[in-house]
mmCIF file with all atom_site columns, C-alpha atoms in Angstrom:
data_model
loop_
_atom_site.group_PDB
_atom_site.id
_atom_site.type_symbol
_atom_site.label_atom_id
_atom_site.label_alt_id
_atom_site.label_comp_id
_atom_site.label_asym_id
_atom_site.label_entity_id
_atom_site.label_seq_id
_atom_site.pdbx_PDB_ins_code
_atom_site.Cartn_x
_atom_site.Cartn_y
_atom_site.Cartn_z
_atom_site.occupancy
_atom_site.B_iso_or_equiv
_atom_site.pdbx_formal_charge
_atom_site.auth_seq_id
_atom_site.auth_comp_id
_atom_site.auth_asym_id
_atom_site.auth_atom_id
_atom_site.pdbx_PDB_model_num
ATOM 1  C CA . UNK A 1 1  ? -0.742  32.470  -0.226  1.00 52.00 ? 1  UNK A CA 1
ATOM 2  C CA . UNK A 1 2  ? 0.935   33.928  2.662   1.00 57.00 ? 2  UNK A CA 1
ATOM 3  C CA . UNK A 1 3  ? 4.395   35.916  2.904   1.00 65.00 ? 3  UNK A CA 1
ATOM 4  C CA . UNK A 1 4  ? 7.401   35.325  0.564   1.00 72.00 ? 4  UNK A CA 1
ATOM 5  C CA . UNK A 1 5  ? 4.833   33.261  -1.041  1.00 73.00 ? 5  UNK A CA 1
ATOM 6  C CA . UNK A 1 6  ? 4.938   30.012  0.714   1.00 77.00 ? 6  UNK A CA 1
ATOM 7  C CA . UNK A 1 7  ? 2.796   28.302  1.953   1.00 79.00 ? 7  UNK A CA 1
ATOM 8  C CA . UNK A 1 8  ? 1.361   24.054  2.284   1.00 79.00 ? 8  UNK A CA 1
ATOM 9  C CA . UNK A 1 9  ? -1.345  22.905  0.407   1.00 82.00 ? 9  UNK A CA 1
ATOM 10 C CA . UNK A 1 10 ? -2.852  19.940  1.449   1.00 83.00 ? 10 UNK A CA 1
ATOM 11 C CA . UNK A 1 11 ? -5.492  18.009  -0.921  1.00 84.00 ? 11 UNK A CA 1
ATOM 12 C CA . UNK A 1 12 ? -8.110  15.673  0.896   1.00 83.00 ? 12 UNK A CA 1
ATOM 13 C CA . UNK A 1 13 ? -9.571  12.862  -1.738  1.00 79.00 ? 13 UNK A CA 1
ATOM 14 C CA . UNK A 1 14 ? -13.080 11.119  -0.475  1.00 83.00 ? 14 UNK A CA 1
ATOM 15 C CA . UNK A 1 15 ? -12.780 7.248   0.244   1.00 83.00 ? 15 UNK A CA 1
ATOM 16 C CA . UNK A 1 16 ? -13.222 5.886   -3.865  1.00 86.00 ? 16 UNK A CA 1
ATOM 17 C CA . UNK A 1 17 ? -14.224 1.869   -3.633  1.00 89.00 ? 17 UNK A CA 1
ATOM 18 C CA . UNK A 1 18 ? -11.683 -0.196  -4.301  1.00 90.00 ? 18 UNK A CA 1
ATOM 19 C CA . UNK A 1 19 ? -13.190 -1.253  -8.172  1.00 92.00 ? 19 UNK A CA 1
ATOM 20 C CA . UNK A 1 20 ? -13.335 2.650   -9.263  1.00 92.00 ? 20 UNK A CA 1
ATOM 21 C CA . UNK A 1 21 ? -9.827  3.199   -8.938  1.00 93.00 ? 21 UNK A CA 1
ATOM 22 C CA . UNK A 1 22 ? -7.132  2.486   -11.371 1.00 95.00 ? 22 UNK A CA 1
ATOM 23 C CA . UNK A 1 23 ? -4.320  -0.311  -11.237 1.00 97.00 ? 23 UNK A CA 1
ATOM 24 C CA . UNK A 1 24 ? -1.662  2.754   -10.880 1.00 97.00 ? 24 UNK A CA 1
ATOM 25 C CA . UNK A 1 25 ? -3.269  4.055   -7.823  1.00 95.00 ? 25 UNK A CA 1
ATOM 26 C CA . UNK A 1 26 ? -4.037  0.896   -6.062  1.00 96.00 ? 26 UNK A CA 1
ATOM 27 C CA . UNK A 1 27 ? -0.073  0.486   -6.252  1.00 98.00 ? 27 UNK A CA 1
ATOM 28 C CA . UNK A 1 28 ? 0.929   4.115   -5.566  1.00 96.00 ? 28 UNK A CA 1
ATOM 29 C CA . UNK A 1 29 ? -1.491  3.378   -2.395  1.00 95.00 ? 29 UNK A CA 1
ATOM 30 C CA . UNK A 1 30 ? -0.153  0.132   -1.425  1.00 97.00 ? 30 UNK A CA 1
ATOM 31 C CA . UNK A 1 31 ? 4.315   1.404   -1.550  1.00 98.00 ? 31 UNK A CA 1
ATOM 32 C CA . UNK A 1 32 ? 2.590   4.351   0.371   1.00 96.00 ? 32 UNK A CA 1
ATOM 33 C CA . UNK A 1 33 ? 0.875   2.155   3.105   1.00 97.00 ? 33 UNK A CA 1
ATOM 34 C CA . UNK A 1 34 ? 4.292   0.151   2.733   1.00 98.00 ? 34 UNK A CA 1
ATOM 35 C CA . UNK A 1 35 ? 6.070   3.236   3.799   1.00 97.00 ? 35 UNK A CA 1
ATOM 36 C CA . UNK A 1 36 ? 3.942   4.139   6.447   1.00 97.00 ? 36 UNK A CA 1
ATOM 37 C CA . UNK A 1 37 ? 4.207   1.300   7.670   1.00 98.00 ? 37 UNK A CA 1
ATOM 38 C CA . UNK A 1 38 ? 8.122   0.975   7.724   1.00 98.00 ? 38 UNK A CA 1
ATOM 39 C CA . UNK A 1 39 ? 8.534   4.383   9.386   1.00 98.00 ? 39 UNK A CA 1
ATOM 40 C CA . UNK A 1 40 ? 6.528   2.944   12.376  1.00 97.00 ? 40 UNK A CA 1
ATOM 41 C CA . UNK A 1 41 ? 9.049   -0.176  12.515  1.00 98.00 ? 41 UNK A CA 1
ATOM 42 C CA . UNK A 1 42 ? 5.962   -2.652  11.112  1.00 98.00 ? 42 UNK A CA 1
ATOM 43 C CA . UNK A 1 43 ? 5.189   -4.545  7.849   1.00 98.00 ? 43 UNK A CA 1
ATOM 44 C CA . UNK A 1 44 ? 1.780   -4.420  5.933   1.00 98.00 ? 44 UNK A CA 1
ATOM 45 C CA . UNK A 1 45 ? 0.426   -7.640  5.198   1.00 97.00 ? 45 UNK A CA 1
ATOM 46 C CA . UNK A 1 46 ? -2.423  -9.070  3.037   1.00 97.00 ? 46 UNK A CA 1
ATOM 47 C CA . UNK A 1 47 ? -4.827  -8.383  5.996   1.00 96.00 ? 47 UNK A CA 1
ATOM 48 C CA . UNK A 1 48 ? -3.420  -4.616  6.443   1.00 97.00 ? 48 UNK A CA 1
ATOM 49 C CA . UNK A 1 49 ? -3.772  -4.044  2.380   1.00 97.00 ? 49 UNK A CA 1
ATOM 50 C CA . UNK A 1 50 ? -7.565  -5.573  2.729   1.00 96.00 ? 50 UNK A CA 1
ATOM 51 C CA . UNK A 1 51 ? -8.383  -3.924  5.467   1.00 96.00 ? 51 UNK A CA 1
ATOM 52 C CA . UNK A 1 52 ? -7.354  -0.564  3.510   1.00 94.00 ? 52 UNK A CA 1
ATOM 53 C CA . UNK A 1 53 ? -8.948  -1.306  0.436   1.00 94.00 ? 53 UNK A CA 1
ATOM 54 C CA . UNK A 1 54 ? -12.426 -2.527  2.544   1.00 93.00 ? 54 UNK A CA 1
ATOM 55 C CA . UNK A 1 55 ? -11.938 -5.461  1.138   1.00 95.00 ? 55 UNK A CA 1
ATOM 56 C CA . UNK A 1 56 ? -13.255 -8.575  2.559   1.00 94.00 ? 56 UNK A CA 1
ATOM 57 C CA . UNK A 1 57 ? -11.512 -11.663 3.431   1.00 93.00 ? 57 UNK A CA 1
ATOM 58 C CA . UNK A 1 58 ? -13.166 -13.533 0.939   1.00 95.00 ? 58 UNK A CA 1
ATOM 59 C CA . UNK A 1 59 ? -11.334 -11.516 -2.262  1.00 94.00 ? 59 UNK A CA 1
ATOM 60 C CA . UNK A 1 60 ? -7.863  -12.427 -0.330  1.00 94.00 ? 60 UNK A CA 1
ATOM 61 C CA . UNK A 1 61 ? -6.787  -12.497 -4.282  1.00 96.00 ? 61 UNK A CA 1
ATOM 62 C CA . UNK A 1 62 ? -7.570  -9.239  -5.307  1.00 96.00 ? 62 UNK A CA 1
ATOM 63 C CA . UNK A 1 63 ? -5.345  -8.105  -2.037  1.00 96.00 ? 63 UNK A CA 1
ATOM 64 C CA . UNK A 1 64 ? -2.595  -10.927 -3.582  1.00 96.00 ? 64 UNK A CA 1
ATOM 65 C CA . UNK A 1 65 ? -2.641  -9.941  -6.718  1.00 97.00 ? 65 UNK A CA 1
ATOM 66 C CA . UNK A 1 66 ? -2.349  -5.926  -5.607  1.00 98.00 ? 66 UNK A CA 1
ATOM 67 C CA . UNK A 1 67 ? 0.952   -6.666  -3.623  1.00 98.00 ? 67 UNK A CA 1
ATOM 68 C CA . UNK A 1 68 ? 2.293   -8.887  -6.287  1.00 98.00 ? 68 UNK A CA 1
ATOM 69 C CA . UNK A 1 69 ? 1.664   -5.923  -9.066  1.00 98.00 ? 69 UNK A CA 1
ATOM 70 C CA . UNK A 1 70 ? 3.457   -3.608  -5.983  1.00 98.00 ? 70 UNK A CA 1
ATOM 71 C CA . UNK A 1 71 ? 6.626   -5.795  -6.255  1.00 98.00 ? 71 UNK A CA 1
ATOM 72 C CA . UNK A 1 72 ? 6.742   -6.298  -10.044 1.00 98.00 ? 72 UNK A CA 1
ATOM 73 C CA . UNK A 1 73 ? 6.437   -2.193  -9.878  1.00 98.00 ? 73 UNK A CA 1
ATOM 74 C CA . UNK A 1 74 ? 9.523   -3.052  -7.864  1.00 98.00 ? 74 UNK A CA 1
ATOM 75 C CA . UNK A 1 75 ? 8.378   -0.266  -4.947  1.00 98.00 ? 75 UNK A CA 1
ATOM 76 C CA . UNK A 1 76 ? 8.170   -2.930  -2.030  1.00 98.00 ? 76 UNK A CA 1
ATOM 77 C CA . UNK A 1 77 ? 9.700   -6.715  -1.427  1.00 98.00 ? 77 UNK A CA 1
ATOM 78 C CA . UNK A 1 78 ? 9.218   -9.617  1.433   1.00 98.00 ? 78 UNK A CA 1
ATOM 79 C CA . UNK A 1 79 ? 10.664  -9.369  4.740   1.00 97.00 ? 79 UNK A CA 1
ATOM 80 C CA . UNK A 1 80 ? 11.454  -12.883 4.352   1.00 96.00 ? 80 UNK A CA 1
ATOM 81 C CA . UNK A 1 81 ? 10.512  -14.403 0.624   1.00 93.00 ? 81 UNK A CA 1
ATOM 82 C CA . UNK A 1 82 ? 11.070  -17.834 2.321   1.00 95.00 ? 82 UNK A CA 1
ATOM 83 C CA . UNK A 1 83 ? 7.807   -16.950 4.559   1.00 94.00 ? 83 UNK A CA 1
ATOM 84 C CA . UNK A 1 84 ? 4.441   -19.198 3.754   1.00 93.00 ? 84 UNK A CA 1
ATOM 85 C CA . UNK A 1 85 ? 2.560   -16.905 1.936   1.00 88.00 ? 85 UNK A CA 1
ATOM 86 C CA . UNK A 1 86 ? -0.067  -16.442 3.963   1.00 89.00 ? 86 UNK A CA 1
ATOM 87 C CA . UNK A 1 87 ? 2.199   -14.988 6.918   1.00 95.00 ? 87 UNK A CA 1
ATOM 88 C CA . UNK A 1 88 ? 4.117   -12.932 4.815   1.00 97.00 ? 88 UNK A CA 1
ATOM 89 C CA . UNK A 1 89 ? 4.819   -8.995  5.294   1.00 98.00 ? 89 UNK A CA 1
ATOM 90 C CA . UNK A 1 90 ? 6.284   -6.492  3.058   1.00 98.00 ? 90 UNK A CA 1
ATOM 91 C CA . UNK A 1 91 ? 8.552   -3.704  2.960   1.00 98.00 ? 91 UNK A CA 1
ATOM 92 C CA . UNK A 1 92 ? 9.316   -0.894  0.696   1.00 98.00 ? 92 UNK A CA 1
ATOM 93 C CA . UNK A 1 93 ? 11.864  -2.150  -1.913  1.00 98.00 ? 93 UNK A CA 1
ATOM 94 C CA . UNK A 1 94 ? 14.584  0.775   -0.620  1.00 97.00 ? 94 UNK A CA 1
ATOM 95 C CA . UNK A 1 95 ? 14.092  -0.664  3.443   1.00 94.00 ? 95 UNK A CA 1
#
């Protein structure tokens, strides 16, 4: 603590594999990346959520089916839902 009590705490979490973490935190970490990504005037993708995860481009669907549980959370939609899926980017659902 410092004066007037206040002060930032900052908590750093080791890398967990993808398979050891739970459903809510895959889609708490995929609005987040979202975000991120929307304050630096880009879109994540499937690649960008795979490449996060360290997940290989064979298990494409486990990357799918993260951003699809992301937008039935209703935290991020498509840029443009009339994209081909496999060029589509995302957004947080407030952009």
């Amino acid at each position: 603590e410092n004066q007037n009590n206040q002060f930032t705490k900052a908590v750093l979490f080791a890398k967990i594999p993808f398979e050891m973490t739970t459903k809510e935190d895959r889609v708490r970490t995929c609005y987040m990346q979202a975000c991120l990504a929307y304050v630096n005037y880009k879109a994540v993708s499937n690649g960008d959520i795979r490449k996060l995860f360290g997940l290989s481009d064979q298990e494409m669907t486990k990357a799918s089916r993260l951003i699809q549980n992301t937008i039935d959370a209703g935290l991020i939609k498509a840029v443009d839902p009339e994209t081909a899926p496999r060029y589509k980017k995302y957004i947080p659902y407030w952009a």
